[in-house]
PDB file of C-alpha atoms and ligand atoms in Angstrom:
ATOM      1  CA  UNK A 458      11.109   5.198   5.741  1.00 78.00           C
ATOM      2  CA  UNK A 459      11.820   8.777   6.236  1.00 89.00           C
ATOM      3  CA  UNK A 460       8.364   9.854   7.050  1.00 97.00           C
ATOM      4  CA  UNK A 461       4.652   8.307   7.901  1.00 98.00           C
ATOM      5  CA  UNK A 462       1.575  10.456   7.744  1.00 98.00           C
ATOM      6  CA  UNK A 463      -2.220   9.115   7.855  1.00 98.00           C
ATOM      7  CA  UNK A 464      -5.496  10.583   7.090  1.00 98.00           C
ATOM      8  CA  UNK A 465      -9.208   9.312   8.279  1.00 98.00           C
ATOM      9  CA  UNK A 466     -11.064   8.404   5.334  1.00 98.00           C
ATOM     10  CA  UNK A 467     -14.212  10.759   6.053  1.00 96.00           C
ATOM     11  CA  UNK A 468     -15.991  12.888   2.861  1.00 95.00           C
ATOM     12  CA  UNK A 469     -13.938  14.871   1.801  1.00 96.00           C
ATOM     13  CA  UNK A 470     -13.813  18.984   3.132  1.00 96.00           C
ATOM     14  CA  UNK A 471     -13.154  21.351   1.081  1.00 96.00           C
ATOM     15  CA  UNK A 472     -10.365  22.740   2.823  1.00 96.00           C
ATOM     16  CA  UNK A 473      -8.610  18.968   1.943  1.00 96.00           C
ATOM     17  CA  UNK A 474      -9.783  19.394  -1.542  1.00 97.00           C
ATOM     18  CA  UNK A 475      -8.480  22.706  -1.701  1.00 96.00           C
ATOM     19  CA  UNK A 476      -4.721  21.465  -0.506  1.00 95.00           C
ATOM     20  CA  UNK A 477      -4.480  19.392  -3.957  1.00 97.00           C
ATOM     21  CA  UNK A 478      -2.760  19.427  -7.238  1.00 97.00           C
ATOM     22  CA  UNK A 479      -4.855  20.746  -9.911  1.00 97.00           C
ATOM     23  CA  UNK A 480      -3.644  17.214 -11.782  1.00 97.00           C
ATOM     24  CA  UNK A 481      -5.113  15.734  -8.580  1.00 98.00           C
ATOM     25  CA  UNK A 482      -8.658  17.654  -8.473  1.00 97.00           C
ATOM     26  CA  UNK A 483      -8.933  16.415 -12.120  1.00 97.00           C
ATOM     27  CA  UNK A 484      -8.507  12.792 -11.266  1.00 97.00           C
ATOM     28  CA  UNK A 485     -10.856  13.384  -8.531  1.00 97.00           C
ATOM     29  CA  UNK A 486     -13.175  14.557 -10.452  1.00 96.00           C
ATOM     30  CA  UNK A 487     -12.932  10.986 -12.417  1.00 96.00           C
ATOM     31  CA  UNK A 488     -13.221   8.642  -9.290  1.00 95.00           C
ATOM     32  CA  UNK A 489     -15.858   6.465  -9.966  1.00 92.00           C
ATOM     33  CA  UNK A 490     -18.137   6.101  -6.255  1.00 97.00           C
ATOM     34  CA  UNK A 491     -17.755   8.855  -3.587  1.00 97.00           C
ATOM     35  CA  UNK A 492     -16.330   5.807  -0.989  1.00 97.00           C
ATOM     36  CA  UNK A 493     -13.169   5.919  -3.827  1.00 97.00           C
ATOM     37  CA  UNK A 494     -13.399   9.865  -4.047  1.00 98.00           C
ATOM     38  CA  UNK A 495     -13.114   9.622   0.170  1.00 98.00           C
ATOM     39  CA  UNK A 496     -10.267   7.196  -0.319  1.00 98.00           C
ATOM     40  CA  UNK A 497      -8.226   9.297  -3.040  1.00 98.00           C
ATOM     41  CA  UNK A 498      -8.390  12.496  -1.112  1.00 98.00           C
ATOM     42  CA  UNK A 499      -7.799  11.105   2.114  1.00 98.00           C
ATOM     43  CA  UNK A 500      -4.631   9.130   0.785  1.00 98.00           C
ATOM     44  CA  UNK A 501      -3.080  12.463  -0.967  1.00 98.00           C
ATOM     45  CA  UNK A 502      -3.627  13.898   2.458  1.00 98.00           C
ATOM     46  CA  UNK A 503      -1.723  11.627   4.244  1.00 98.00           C
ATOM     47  CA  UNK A 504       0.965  11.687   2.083  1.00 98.00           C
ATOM     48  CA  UNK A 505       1.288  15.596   2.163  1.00 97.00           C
ATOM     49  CA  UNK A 506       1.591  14.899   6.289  1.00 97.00           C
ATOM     50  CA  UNK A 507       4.471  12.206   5.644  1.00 98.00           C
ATOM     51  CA  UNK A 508       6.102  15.341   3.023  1.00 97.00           C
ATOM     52  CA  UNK A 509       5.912  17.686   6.060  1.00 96.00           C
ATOM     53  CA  UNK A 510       7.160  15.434   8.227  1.00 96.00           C
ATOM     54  CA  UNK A 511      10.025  14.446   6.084  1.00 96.00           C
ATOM     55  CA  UNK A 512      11.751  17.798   6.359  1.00 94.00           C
ATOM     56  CA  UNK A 513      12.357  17.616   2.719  1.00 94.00           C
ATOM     57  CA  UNK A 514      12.698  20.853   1.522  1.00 92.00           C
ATOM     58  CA  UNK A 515       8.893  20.643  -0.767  1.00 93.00           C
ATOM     59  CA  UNK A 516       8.313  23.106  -3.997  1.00 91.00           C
ATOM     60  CA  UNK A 517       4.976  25.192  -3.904  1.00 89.00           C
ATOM     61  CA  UNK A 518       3.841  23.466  -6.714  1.00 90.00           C
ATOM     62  CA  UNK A 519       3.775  20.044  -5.699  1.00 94.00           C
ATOM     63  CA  UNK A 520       2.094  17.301  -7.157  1.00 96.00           C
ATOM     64  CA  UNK A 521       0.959  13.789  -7.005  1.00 97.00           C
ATOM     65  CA  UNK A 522       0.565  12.382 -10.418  1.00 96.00           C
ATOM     66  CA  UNK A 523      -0.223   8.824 -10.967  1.00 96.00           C
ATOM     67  CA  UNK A 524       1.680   6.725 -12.944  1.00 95.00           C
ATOM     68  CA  UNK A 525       1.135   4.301 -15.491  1.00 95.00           C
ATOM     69  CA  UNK A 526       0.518   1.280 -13.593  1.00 95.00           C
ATOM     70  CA  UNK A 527      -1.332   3.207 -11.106  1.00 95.00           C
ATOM     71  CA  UNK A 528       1.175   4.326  -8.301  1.00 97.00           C
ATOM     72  CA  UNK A 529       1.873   7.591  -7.156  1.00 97.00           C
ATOM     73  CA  UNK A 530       4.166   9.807  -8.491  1.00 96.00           C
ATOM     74  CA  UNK A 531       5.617  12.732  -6.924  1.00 96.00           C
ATOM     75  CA  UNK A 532       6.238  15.887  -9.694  1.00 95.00           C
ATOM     76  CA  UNK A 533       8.727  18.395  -8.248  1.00 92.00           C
ATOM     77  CA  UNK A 534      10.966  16.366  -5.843  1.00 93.00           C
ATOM     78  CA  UNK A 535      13.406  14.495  -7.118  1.00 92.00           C
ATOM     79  CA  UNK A 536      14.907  10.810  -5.391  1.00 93.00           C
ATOM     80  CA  UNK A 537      11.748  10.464  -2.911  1.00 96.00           C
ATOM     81  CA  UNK A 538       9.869   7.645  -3.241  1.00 97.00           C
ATOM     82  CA  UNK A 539       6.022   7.711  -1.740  1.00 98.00           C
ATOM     83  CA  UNK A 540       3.688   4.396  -1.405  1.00 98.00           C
ATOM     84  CA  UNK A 541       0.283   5.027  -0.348  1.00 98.00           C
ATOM     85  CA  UNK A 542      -2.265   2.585   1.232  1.00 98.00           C
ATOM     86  CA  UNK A 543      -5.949   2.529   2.477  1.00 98.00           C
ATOM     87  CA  UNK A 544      -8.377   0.601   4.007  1.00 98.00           C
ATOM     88  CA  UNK A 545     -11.441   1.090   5.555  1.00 97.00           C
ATOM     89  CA  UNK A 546     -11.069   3.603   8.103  1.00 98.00           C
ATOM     90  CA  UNK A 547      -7.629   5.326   7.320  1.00 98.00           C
ATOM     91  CA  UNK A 548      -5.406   5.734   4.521  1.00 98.00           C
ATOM     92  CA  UNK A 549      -1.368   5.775   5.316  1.00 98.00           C
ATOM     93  CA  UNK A 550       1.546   7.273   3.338  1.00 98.00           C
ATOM     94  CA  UNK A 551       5.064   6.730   3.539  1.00 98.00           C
ATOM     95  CA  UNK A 552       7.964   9.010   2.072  1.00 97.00           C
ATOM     96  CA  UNK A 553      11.586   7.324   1.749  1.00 97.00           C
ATOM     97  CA  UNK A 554      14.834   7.540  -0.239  1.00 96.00           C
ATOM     98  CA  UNK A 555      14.531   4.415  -1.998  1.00 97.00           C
ATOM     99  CA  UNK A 556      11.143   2.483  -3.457  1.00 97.00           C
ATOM    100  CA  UNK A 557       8.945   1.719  -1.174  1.00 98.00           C
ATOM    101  CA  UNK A 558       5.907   0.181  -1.052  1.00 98.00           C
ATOM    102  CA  UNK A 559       3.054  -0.491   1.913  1.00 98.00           C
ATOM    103  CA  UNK A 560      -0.491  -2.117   2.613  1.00 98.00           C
ATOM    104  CA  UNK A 561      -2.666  -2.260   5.215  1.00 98.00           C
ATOM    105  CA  UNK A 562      -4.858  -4.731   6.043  1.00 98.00           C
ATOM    106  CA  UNK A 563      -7.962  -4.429   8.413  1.00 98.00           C
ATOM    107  CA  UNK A 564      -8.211  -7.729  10.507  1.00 98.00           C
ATOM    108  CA  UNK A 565     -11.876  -7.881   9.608  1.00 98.00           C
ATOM    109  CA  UNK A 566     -10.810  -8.894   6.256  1.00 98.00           C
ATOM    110  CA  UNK A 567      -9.243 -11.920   7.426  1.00 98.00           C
ATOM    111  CA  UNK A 568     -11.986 -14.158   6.621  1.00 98.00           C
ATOM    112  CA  UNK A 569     -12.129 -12.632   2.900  1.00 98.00           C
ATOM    113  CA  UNK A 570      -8.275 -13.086   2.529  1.00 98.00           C
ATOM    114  CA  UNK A 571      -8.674 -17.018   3.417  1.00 97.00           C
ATOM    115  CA  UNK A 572     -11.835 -17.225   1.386  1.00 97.00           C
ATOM    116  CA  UNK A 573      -9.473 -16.209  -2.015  1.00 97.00           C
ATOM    117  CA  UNK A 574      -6.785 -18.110  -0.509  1.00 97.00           C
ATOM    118  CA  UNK A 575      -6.286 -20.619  -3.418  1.00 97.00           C
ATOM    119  CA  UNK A 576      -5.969 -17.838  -5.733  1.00 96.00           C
ATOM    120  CA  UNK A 577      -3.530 -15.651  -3.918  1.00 96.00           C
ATOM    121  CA  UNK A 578      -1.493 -17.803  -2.419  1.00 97.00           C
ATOM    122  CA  UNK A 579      -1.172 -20.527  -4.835  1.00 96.00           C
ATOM    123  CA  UNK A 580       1.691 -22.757  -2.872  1.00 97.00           C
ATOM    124  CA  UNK A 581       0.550 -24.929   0.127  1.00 97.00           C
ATOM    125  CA  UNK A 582       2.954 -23.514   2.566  1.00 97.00           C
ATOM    126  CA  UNK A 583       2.077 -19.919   2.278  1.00 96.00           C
ATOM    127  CA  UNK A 584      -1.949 -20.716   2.727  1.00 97.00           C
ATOM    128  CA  UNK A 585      -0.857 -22.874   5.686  1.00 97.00           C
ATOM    129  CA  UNK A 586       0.709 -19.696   7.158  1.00 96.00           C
ATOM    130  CA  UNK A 587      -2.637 -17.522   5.602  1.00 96.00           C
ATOM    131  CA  UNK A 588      -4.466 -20.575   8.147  1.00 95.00           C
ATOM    132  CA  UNK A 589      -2.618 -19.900  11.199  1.00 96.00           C
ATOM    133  CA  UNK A 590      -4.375 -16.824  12.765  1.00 97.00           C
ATOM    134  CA  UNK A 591      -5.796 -13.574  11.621  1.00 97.00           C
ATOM    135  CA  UNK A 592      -2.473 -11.846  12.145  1.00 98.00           C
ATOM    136  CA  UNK A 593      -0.737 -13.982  10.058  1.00 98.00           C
ATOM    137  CA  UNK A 594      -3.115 -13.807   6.856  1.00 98.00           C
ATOM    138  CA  UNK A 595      -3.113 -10.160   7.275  1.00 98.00           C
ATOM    139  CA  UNK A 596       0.271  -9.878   7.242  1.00 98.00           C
ATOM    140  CA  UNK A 597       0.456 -12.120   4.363  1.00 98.00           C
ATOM    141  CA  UNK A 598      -1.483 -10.464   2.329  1.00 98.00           C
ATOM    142  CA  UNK A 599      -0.051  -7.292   3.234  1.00 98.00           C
ATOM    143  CA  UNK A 600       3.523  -8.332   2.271  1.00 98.00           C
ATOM    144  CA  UNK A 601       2.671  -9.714  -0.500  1.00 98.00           C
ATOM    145  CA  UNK A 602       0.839  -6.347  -1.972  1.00 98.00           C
ATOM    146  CA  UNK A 603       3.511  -4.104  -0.252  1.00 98.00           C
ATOM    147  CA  UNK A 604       6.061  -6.370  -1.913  1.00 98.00           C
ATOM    148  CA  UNK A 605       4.336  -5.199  -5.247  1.00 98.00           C
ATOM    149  CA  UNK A 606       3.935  -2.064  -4.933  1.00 98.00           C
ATOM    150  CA  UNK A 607       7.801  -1.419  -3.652  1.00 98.00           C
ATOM    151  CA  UNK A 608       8.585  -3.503  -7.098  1.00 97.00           C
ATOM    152  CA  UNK A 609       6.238  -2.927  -9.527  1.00 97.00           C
ATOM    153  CA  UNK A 610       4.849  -6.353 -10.134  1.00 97.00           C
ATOM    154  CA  UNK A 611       1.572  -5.888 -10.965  1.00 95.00           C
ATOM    155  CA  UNK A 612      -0.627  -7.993  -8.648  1.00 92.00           C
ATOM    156  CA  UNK A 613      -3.087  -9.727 -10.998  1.00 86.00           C
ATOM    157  CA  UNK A 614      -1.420  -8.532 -15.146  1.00 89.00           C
ATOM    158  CA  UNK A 615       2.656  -8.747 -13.723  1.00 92.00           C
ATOM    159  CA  UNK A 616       2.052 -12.123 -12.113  1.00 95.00           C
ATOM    160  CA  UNK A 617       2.622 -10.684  -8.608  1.00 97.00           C
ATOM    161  CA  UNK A 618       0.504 -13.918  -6.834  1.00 97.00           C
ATOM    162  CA  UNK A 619       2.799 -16.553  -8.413  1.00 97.00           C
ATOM    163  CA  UNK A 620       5.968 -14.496  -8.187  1.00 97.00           C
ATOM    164  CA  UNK A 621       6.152 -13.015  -4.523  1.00 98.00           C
ATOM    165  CA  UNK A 622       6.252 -16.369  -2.653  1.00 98.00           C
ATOM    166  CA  UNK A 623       5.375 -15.353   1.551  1.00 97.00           C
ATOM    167  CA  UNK A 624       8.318 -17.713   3.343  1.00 97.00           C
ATOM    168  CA  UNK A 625       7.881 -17.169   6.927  1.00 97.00           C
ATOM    169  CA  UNK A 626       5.439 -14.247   8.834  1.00 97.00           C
ATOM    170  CA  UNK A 627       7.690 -13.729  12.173  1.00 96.00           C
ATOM    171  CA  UNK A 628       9.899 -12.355  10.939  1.00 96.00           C
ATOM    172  CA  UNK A 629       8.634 -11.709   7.325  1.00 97.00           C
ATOM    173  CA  UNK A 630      11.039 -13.309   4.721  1.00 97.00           C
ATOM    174  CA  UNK A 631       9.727 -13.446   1.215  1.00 97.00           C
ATOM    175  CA  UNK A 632      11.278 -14.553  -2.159  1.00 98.00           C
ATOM    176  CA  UNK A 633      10.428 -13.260  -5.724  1.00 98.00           C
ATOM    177  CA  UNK A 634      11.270 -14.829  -8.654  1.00 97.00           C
ATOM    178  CA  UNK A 635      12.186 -17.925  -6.283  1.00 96.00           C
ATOM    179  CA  UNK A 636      15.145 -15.884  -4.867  1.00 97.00           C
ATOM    180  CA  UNK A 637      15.552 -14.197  -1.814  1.00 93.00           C
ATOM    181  CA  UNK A 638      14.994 -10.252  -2.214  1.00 90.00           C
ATOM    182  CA  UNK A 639      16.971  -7.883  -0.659  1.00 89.00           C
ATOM    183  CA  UNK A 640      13.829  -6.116   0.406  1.00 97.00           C
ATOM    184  CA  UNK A 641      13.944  -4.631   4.168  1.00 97.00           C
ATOM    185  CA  UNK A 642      10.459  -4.901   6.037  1.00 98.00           C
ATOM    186  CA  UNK A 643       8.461  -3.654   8.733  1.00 97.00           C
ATOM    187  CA  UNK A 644       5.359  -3.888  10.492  1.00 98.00           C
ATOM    188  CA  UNK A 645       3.340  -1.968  12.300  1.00 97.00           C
ATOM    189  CA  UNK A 646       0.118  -2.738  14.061  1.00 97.00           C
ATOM    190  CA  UNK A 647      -2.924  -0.343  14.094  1.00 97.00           C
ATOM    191  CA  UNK A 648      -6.075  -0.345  16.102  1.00 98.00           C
ATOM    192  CA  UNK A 649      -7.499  -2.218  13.161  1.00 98.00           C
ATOM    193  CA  UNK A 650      -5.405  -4.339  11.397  1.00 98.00           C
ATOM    194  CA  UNK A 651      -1.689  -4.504  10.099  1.00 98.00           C
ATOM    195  CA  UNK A 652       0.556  -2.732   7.757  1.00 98.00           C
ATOM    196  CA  UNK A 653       3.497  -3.915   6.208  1.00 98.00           C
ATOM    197  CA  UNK A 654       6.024  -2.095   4.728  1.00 98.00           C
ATOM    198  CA  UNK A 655       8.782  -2.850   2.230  1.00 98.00           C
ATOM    199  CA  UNK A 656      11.916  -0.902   1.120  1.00 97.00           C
ATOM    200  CA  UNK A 657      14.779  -1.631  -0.858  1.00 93.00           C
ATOM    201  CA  UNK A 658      17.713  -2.499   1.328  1.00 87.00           C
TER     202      UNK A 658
HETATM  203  C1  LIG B1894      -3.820  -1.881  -6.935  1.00 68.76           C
HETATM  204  C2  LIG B1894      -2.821  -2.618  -6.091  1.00 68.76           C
HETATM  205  C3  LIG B1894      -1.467  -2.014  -6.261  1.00 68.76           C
HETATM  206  C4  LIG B1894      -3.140  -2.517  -4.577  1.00 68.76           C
HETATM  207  O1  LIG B1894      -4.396  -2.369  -4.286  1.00 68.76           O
HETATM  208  P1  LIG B1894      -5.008  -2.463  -2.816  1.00 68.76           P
HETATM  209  O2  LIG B1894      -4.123  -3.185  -1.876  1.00 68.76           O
HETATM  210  O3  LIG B1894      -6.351  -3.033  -3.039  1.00 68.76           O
HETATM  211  O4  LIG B1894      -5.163  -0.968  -2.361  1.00 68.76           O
HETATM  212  P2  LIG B1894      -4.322  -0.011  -1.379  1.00 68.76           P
HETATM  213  O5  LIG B1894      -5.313   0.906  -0.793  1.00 68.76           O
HETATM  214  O6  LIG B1894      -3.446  -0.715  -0.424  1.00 68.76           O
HETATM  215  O7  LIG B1894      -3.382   0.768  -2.390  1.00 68.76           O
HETATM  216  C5  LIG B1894      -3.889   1.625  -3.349  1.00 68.76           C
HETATM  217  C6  LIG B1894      -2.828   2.661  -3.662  1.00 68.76           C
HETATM  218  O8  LIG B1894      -1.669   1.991  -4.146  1.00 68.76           O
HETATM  219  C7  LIG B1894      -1.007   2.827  -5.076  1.00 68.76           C
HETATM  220  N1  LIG B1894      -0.778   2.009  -6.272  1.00 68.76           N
HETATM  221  C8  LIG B1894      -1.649   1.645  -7.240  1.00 68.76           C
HETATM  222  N2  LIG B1894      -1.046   0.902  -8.176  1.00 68.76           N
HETATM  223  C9  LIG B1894       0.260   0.791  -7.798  1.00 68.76           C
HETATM  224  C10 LIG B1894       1.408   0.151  -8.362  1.00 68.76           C
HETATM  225  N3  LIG B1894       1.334  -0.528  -9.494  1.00 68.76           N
HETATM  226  N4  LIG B1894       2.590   0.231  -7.700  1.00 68.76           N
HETATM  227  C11 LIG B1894       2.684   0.918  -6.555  1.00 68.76           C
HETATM  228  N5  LIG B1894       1.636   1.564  -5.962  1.00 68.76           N
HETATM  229  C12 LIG B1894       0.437   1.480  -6.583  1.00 68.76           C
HETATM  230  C13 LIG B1894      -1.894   4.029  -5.329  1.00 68.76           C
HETATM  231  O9  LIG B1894      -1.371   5.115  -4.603  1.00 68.76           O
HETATM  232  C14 LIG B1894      -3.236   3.597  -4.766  1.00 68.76           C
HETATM  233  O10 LIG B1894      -3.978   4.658  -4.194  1.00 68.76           O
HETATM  234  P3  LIG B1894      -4.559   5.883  -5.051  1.00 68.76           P
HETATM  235  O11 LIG B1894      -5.097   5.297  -6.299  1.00 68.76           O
HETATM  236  O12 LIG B1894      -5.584   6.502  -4.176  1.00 68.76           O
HETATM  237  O13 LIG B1894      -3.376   6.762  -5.287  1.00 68.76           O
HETATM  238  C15 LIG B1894      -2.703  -4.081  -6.588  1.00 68.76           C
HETATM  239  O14 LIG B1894      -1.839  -4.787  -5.781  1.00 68.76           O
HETATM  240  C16 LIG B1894      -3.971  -4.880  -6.830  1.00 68.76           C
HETATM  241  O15 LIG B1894      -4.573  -4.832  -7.894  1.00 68.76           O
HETATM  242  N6  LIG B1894      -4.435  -5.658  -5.897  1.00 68.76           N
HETATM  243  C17 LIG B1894      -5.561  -6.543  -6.140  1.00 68.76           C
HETATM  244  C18 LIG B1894      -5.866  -7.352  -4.944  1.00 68.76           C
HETATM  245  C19 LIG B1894      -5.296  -8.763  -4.999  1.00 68.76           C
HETATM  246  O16 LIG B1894      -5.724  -9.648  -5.704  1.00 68.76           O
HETATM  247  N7  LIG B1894      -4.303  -9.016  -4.169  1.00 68.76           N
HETATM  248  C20 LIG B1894      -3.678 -10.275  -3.972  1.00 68.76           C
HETATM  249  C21 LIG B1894      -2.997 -10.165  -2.639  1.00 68.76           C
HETATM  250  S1  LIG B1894      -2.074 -11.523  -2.156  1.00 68.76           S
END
């Protein structure tokens, strides 16, 4: 990671609607419930803090598209990867030189995450490790979707549950495809939960 930025997810100001892409006001304008408007804006925000903090050299005309499969995509720098993340009461954004992905996960959704356990952790030994503690399902489930994103395996249409197999929480090891990746992690706690974060090595 060469940068981190975050942004509270409040309603939005206008002065942070005002520090967007045209191509992003339009797609805000198409955000279905003002909780995913609040969510949008406040992740493009944090990701224009991890740009500035990056002392990448940024055009005036920046932009973050979205790709086809959803993730963001930065028009008018070249080589920089950015993942973006929210969850209830901040969004974070990470900048790097190679993809990158990262979640975060509150703790209070540690109940939920062993509720669907069946379904998104499908072998024994990773729910066993989802049963351990809070900390450990969080993280889980946080590698797992950072794991995703930093790929692009589609969680639920690319098979992303069946092929990212969680080996061990501390410290994270995960396979994909029933190999060992050569994906680098970290985590990082937050007053509220977890975030993982997973870069190509
Ligand atoms: C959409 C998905 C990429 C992540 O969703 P999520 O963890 O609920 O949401 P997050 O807030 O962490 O991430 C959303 C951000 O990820 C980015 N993103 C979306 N699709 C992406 C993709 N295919 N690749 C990389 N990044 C992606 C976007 O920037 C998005 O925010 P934005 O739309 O405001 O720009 C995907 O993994 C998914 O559908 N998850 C479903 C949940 C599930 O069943 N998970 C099983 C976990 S074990």
């Amino acid at each position: 990671v060469i940068a981190w930025g975050e942004a509270p997810i409040d309603d939005p100001t206008a002065d942070a609607i005002a520090l967007l892409s045209a191509v992003e006001r339009a797609r805000l304008s198409t955000q279905r419930s003002a909780r995913r408007r609040a969510e949008f804006v406040a992740g493009r925000l944090a990701a224009r803090r991890a740009l500035s903090g990056s002392g990448l050299p940024l055009p005036r005309d920046l932009a973050i598209d979205r790709d086809e499969d959803g993730a963001p995509l930065l028009i008018g720098l070249a080589g920089v990867a950015l993942s973006i993340t929210h969850a209830r009461v901040r969004a974070i954004a990470a900048v790097a030189d190679r993809p990158i992905g990262i979640d975060l996960c509150d703790a209070t959704d540690a109940p939920r995450i062993r509720r669907v356990a069946r379904r998104a952790f499908p072998r024994a030994h990773e729910r066993a490790l989802v049963l351990e503690d809070d900390r450990s399902a969080c993280l889980a489930w946080a590698a797992k979707e950072a794991v995703a994103k930093a790929l692009r395996i589609g969680m639920l249409e690319g098979g992303g549950v069946e092929r990212i197999e969680i080996v061990a929480i501390d410290p994270l090891e995960v396979r994909v495809d029933a190999a060992r990746c050569d994906l680098v992690f970290e985590v990082r706690a937050v007053d509220e939960g977890w975030l993982v974060a997973a870069a190509k090595g």
